[in-house]
Each structure stands twice: as C-alpha cells, then as structure tokens.
Amino acid sequence: SDAALNGQPSFRNDTTNLPKANQPRQTLASPLAASSVVLVAYRDAVGTVEYLTDGIDSSARHIISDDGQNRWRYYTNSTSNVGGQSIQADTDPHVFVAYSADGEAYFHMPRIDHTAPEGGTPENTMMNGLALMGTYNGSQNGESAIAFVGIYPGDVTKDAGWQDFLDWVDATYYGE
C-alpha cells in the first residue's frame, strides 16, 4: 500500500536505473489514431527530466514528464510539446490526462487549478503502445509511483462516465 495514495497499491520504481527489460510496457493489438492516456501517479522528486510515460518506440511517442524546470509537460514526439508548461510540477499524486488525435492534442490535470486544458498541434498522434516510468528505450526513469494507467480510444473527457471516474479516483486515491 502507498500512503500518498490513500493506502492503495501502486507500482513503484525506486531507482533511476530501471533496466528496459524490467520496464512495464504494453503493445496495442491495433494502433489508435486518437487516444487518451489517463494516469494517477506521482514523482518522488521533481526538477530533472524523468518520464512517467512514453510510447514503445521512437515513431509514436506519448511522453508525460517533468520538463527539468519543475513543470509538467506532454509531448507526442520528442520535439512536439503540446501542453503543460505552465503547470507546476510537485511530488503530490495527480490525475494526468493526455489526449491526441490528428492535428490536435491537449494535456490536463483535473485536480489542479489551471486554465482550460493546454493544447497544441502534435507531430505524430498514433498510439501503438505505452511504456511506463521511462522512455521507450529505457532511459530517463526516476523514482515514482503509478496507481492507475489507462488508454482510451478517443477523448476520455467526452465519455459520459468521465465525472464518475474522477469521483471514484477522489474516493479511492485521495480519500475525499
């Protein structure tokens, strides 16, 4: 159990040297042209570029990370920041939502007081899988915990059950 997540279980990475062979990753049976990544996670420290997620190869990246300057960010390619630069990074647990589709993308943290989801124009939005706690090639991993990860085909915030999901997260992971 993880005290920071209301005593709920989480997958922990307690090293900055997680070998690629031990990195959690999942390949999708069919690539998604539009997708949302939803995480409930936290970092043990901020201020260095360390990834919570990435794609499974260099052709389809979905990066949620600290930008090295204490701000959260979302990239769909190593050079395509699509949002998040004004969201202050910290070590609290958060819900992270990253959406991308052809020509549009946004990054949002529903429990953080910031303006509407920050968006941009992604370079590549194809989702063919997800690597956790590091890059697709196993680098830039840091001490962190992930309690929930989901890949949703399309914009998860448009789903009729989205608010119910957020309420469940609040009750389960935040005790609210």
PDB file of C-alpha atoms in Angstrom:
ATOM      1  CA  SER A   1       0.000   0.000   0.000  1.00  0.00           C
ATOM      2  CA  ASP A   2       1.075   3.561  -0.673  1.00  0.00           C
ATOM      3  CA  ALA A   3       0.411   6.199   1.995  1.00  0.00           C
ATOM      4  CA  ALA A   4       0.499   9.001  -0.597  1.00  0.00           C
ATOM      5  CA  LEU A   5      -2.388   7.275  -2.436  1.00  0.00           C
ATOM      6  CA  ASN A   6      -4.771   6.759   0.494  1.00  0.00           C
ATOM      7  CA  GLY A   7      -3.231   3.353   1.261  1.00  0.00           C
ATOM      8  CA  GLN A   8      -3.985   1.970  -2.217  1.00  0.00           C
ATOM      9  CA  PRO A   9      -1.472  -0.178  -4.090  1.00  0.00           C
ATOM     10  CA  SER A  10       0.817   1.325  -6.693  1.00  0.00           C
ATOM     11  CA  PHE A  11       3.575   0.199  -8.990  1.00  0.00           C
ATOM     12  CA  ARG A  12       6.779   1.769  -7.668  1.00  0.00           C
ATOM     13  CA  ASN A  13      10.062   2.469  -9.289  1.00  0.00           C
ATOM     14  CA  ASP A  14      12.629   3.125  -6.573  1.00  0.00           C
ATOM     15  CA  THR A  15      15.622   3.540  -8.832  1.00  0.00           C
ATOM     16  CA  THR A  16      16.857   5.875 -11.515  1.00  0.00           C
ATOM     17  CA  ASN A  17      18.338   2.842 -13.298  1.00  0.00           C
ATOM     18  CA  LEU A  18      15.298   0.730 -14.223  1.00  0.00           C
ATOM     19  CA  PRO A  19      16.511  -1.621 -16.990  1.00  0.00           C
ATOM     20  CA  LYS A  20      14.392  -1.621 -20.166  1.00  0.00           C
ATOM     21  CA  ALA A  21      13.792  -5.354 -19.669  1.00  0.00           C
ATOM     22  CA  ASN A  22      12.068  -4.584 -16.333  1.00  0.00           C
ATOM     23  CA  GLN A  23      10.137  -1.545 -17.547  1.00  0.00           C
ATOM     24  CA  PRO A  24       6.358  -2.018 -17.681  1.00  0.00           C
ATOM     25  CA  ARG A  25       5.148  -1.671 -21.278  1.00  0.00           C
ATOM     26  CA  GLN A  26       2.197  -2.717 -23.360  1.00  0.00           C
ATOM     27  CA  THR A  27       1.845  -3.018 -27.126  1.00  0.00           C
ATOM     28  CA  LEU A  28      -1.644  -2.429 -28.532  1.00  0.00           C
ATOM     29  CA  ALA A  29      -3.109  -5.029 -30.891  1.00  0.00           C
ATOM     30  CA  SER A  30      -4.281  -2.241 -33.216  1.00  0.00           C
ATOM     31  CA  PRO A  31      -2.806   1.282 -33.241  1.00  0.00           C
ATOM     32  CA  LEU A  32      -5.152   4.113 -32.285  1.00  0.00           C
ATOM     33  CA  ALA A  33      -5.283   7.325 -34.337  1.00  0.00           C
ATOM     34  CA  ALA A  34      -6.996   9.190 -31.459  1.00  0.00           C
ATOM     35  CA  SER A  35      -6.349   8.292 -27.838  1.00  0.00           C
ATOM     36  CA  SER A  36      -6.264   9.476 -24.248  1.00  0.00           C
ATOM     37  CA  VAL A  37      -3.751   8.380 -21.649  1.00  0.00           C
ATOM     38  CA  VAL A  38      -5.014   8.646 -18.066  1.00  0.00           C
ATOM     39  CA  LEU A  39      -2.639   8.263 -15.102  1.00  0.00           C
ATOM     40  CA  VAL A  40      -2.884   8.500 -11.352  1.00  0.00           C
ATOM     41  CA  ALA A  41       0.739   8.932 -10.371  1.00  0.00           C
ATOM     42  CA  TYR A  42       3.385  10.945  -8.576  1.00  0.00           C
ATOM     43  CA  ARG A  43       7.113  11.522  -8.620  1.00  0.00           C
ATOM     44  CA  ASP A  44       9.301  11.304  -5.501  1.00  0.00           C
ATOM     45  CA  ALA A  45      11.260  14.367  -6.639  1.00  0.00           C
ATOM     46  CA  VAL A  46      10.980  16.929  -9.416  1.00  0.00           C
ATOM     47  CA  GLY A  47      13.433  19.142 -11.250  1.00  0.00           C
ATOM     48  CA  THR A  48      15.022  16.599 -13.577  1.00  0.00           C
ATOM     49  CA  VAL A  49      13.636  15.280 -16.850  1.00  0.00           C
ATOM     50  CA  GLU A  50      12.203  11.894 -15.931  1.00  0.00           C
ATOM     51  CA  TYR A  51       9.313  10.236 -17.721  1.00  0.00           C
ATOM     52  CA  LEU A  52       6.114   8.792 -16.300  1.00  0.00           C
ATOM     53  CA  THR A  53       5.089   7.544 -19.785  1.00  0.00           C
ATOM     54  CA  ASP A  54       6.379   7.265 -23.323  1.00  0.00           C
ATOM     55  CA  GLY A  55       5.451   5.331 -26.454  1.00  0.00           C
ATOM     56  CA  ILE A  56       7.020   1.954 -27.099  1.00  0.00           C
ATOM     57  CA  ASP A  57       9.215   3.157 -29.958  1.00  0.00           C
ATOM     58  CA  SER A  58      10.518   6.382 -31.447  1.00  0.00           C
ATOM     59  CA  SER A  59       7.771   6.573 -34.094  1.00  0.00           C
ATOM     60  CA  ALA A  60       4.824   7.130 -31.728  1.00  0.00           C
ATOM     61  CA  ARG A  61       5.783   8.882 -28.510  1.00  0.00           C
ATOM     62  CA  HIS A  62       3.351   9.862 -25.756  1.00  0.00           C
ATOM     63  CA  ILE A  63       5.505  11.488 -23.098  1.00  0.00           C
ATOM     64  CA  ILE A  64       4.237  12.721 -19.737  1.00  0.00           C
ATOM     65  CA  SER A  65       7.139  14.041 -17.708  1.00  0.00           C
ATOM     66  CA  ASP A  66       8.704  16.757 -15.614  1.00  0.00           C
ATOM     67  CA  ASP A  67      10.437  19.137 -18.028  1.00  0.00           C
ATOM     68  CA  GLY A  68      13.521  19.530 -15.813  1.00  0.00           C
ATOM     69  CA  GLN A  69      12.402  23.002 -14.744  1.00  0.00           C
ATOM     70  CA  ASN A  70       9.667  21.888 -12.322  1.00  0.00           C
ATOM     71  CA  ARG A  71       6.811  21.932 -14.822  1.00  0.00           C
ATOM     72  CA  TRP A  72       4.705  19.047 -16.105  1.00  0.00           C
ATOM     73  CA  ARG A  73       4.546  18.541 -19.866  1.00  0.00           C
ATOM     74  CA  TYR A  74       3.083  16.308 -22.566  1.00  0.00           C
ATOM     75  CA  TYR A  75       4.825  15.553 -25.852  1.00  0.00           C
ATOM     76  CA  THR A  76       3.654  13.422 -28.772  1.00  0.00           C
ATOM     77  CA  ASN A  77       7.123  13.487 -30.278  1.00  0.00           C
ATOM     78  CA  SER A  78      10.481  14.419 -28.830  1.00  0.00           C
ATOM     79  CA  THR A  79      10.192  17.891 -30.362  1.00  0.00           C
ATOM     80  CA  SER A  80       6.426  18.479 -30.128  1.00  0.00           C
ATOM     81  CA  ASN A  81       5.375  19.884 -26.764  1.00  0.00           C
ATOM     82  CA  VAL A  82       1.587  20.073 -26.819  1.00  0.00           C
ATOM     83  CA  GLY A  83       0.909  21.468 -23.399  1.00  0.00           C
ATOM     84  CA  GLY A  84       1.559  21.685 -19.740  1.00  0.00           C
ATOM     85  CA  GLN A  85       4.439  24.108 -19.493  1.00  0.00           C
ATOM     86  CA  SER A  86       2.596  26.345 -17.024  1.00  0.00           C
ATOM     87  CA  ILE A  87       1.571  23.520 -14.688  1.00  0.00           C
ATOM     88  CA  GLN A  88       3.919  23.490 -11.687  1.00  0.00           C
ATOM     89  CA  ALA A  89       5.416  20.057 -11.019  1.00  0.00           C
ATOM     90  CA  ASP A  90       5.414  18.728  -7.474  1.00  0.00           C
ATOM     91  CA  THR A  91       5.514  15.437  -5.600  1.00  0.00           C
ATOM     92  CA  ASP A  92       1.766  15.176  -4.933  1.00  0.00           C
ATOM     93  CA  PRO A  93      -0.335  12.445  -6.558  1.00  0.00           C
ATOM     94  CA  HIS A  94      -2.218  13.713  -9.611  1.00  0.00           C
ATOM     95  CA  VAL A  95      -4.617  12.646 -12.311  1.00  0.00           C
ATOM     96  CA  PHE A  96      -2.930  13.265 -15.659  1.00  0.00           C
ATOM     97  CA  VAL A  97      -4.924  13.284 -18.910  1.00  0.00           C
ATOM     98  CA  ALA A  98      -3.135  13.463 -22.259  1.00  0.00           C
ATOM     99  CA  TYR A  99      -5.203  13.395 -25.447  1.00  0.00           C
ATOM    100  CA  SER A 100      -4.026  13.373 -29.037  1.00  0.00           C
ATOM    101  CA  ALA A 101      -5.660  12.964 -32.409  1.00  0.00           C
ATOM    102  CA  ASP A 102      -4.849  14.017 -35.941  1.00  0.00           C
ATOM    103  CA  GLY A 103      -3.931  17.698 -35.705  1.00  0.00           C
ATOM    104  CA  GLU A 104      -4.939  18.310 -32.080  1.00  0.00           C
ATOM    105  CA  ALA A 105      -3.813  17.432 -28.593  1.00  0.00           C
ATOM    106  CA  TYR A 106      -4.197  18.583 -25.011  1.00  0.00           C
ATOM    107  CA  PHE A 107      -2.756  17.959 -21.564  1.00  0.00           C
ATOM    108  CA  HIS A 108      -4.863  18.381 -18.450  1.00  0.00           C
ATOM    109  CA  MET A 109      -4.622  17.730 -14.714  1.00  0.00           C
ATOM    110  CA  PRO A 110      -8.247  17.884 -13.479  1.00  0.00           C
ATOM    111  CA  ARG A 111      -7.432  18.423  -9.791  1.00  0.00           C
ATOM    112  CA  ILE A 112      -5.023  21.312 -10.449  1.00  0.00           C
ATOM    113  CA  ASP A 113      -6.250  24.877 -10.713  1.00  0.00           C
ATOM    114  CA  HIS A 114      -5.016  25.966 -14.116  1.00  0.00           C
ATOM    115  CA  THR A 115      -6.681  27.306 -17.209  1.00  0.00           C
ATOM    116  CA  ALA A 116      -8.523  25.072 -19.638  1.00  0.00           C
ATOM    117  CA  PRO A 117      -6.624  22.035 -20.917  1.00  0.00           C
ATOM    118  CA  GLU A 118      -3.480  23.232 -22.632  1.00  0.00           C
ATOM    119  CA  GLY A 119      -3.275  22.178 -26.254  1.00  0.00           C
ATOM    120  CA  GLY A 120      -1.138  22.314 -29.304  1.00  0.00           C
ATOM    121  CA  THR A 121      -0.533  20.717 -32.667  1.00  0.00           C
ATOM    122  CA  PRO A 122       1.181  17.356 -32.339  1.00  0.00           C
ATOM    123  CA  GLU A 123       3.662  15.981 -34.845  1.00  0.00           C
ATOM    124  CA  ASN A 124       2.519  12.379 -34.543  1.00  0.00           C
ATOM    125  CA  THR A 125      -0.513  11.090 -32.676  1.00  0.00           C
ATOM    126  CA  MET A 126      -0.542   7.369 -33.460  1.00  0.00           C
ATOM    127  CA  MET A 127      -0.742   5.271 -30.275  1.00  0.00           C
ATOM    128  CA  ASN A 128       0.769   1.810 -30.682  1.00  0.00           C
ATOM    129  CA  GLY A 129       1.595   1.136 -27.051  1.00  0.00           C
ATOM    130  CA  LEU A 130       2.808   2.671 -23.829  1.00  0.00           C
ATOM    131  CA  ALA A 131       5.982   2.381 -21.754  1.00  0.00           C
ATOM    132  CA  LEU A 132       5.845   3.416 -18.101  1.00  0.00           C
ATOM    133  CA  MET A 133       8.471   5.022 -15.874  1.00  0.00           C
ATOM    134  CA  GLY A 134      10.991   5.881 -18.547  1.00  0.00           C
ATOM    135  CA  THR A 135      11.478   6.416 -22.259  1.00  0.00           C
ATOM    136  CA  TYR A 136      10.730   3.822 -24.932  1.00  0.00           C
ATOM    137  CA  ASN A 137      14.401   2.810 -24.829  1.00  0.00           C
ATOM    138  CA  GLY A 138      14.547   2.543 -21.044  1.00  0.00           C
ATOM    139  CA  SER A 139      16.269   5.817 -20.132  1.00  0.00           C
ATOM    140  CA  GLN A 140      15.222   8.892 -18.128  1.00  0.00           C
ATOM    141  CA  ASN A 141      13.374   6.945 -15.472  1.00  0.00           C
ATOM    142  CA  GLY A 142      13.100   8.183 -11.936  1.00  0.00           C
ATOM    143  CA  GLU A 143      11.632   7.356  -8.597  1.00  0.00           C
ATOM    144  CA  SER A 144       7.861   7.429  -8.985  1.00  0.00           C
ATOM    145  CA  ALA A 145       4.631   5.563  -8.375  1.00  0.00           C
ATOM    146  CA  ILE A 146       1.747   4.803 -10.720  1.00  0.00           C
ATOM    147  CA  ALA A 147      -1.532   3.635  -9.230  1.00  0.00           C
ATOM    148  CA  PHE A 148      -3.685   3.696 -12.363  1.00  0.00           C
ATOM    149  CA  VAL A 149      -2.987   3.820 -16.085  1.00  0.00           C
ATOM    150  CA  GLY A 150      -5.495   3.610 -18.881  1.00  0.00           C
ATOM    151  CA  ILE A 151      -5.525   4.062 -22.645  1.00  0.00           C
ATOM    152  CA  TYR A 152      -8.861   5.188 -24.017  1.00  0.00           C
ATOM    153  CA  PRO A 153      -9.742   5.269 -27.730  1.00  0.00           C
ATOM    154  CA  GLY A 154     -10.688   8.914 -28.297  1.00  0.00           C
ATOM    155  CA  ASP A 155     -11.206  11.785 -25.856  1.00  0.00           C
ATOM    156  CA  VAL A 156     -11.906  10.260 -22.456  1.00  0.00           C
ATOM    157  CA  THR A 157     -13.216  13.558 -21.058  1.00  0.00           C
ATOM    158  CA  LYS A 158     -16.126  13.380 -23.535  1.00  0.00           C
ATOM    159  CA  ASP A 159     -17.238   9.985 -22.184  1.00  0.00           C
ATOM    160  CA  ALA A 160     -20.487  10.080 -20.173  1.00  0.00           C
ATOM    161  CA  GLY A 161     -18.729   8.286 -17.296  1.00  0.00           C
ATOM    162  CA  TRP A 162     -15.773  10.700 -17.012  1.00  0.00           C
ATOM    163  CA  GLN A 163     -17.064  12.578 -13.953  1.00  0.00           C
ATOM    164  CA  ASP A 164     -17.948   9.264 -12.275  1.00  0.00           C
ATOM    165  CA  PHE A 165     -14.370   8.121 -12.913  1.00  0.00           C
ATOM    166  CA  LEU A 166     -12.972  11.321 -11.343  1.00  0.00           C
ATOM    167  CA  ASP A 167     -15.283  10.839  -8.339  1.00  0.00           C
ATOM    168  CA  TRP A 168     -14.018   7.245  -7.988  1.00  0.00           C
ATOM    169  CA  VAL A 169     -10.402   8.462  -8.166  1.00  0.00           C
ATOM    170  CA  ASP A 170     -11.129  11.064  -5.471  1.00  0.00           C
ATOM    171  CA  ALA A 171     -12.714   8.467  -3.176  1.00  0.00           C
ATOM    172  CA  THR A 172     -10.155   5.736  -3.848  1.00  0.00           C
ATOM    173  CA  TYR A 173      -6.835   7.551  -4.059  1.00  0.00           C
ATOM    174  CA  TYR A 174      -7.478  10.804  -2.204  1.00  0.00           C
ATOM    175  CA  GLY A 175      -9.991   9.667   0.428  1.00  0.00           C
ATOM    176  CA  GLU A 176     -12.348  12.525  -0.496  1.00  0.00           C
TER     177      GLU A 176
END
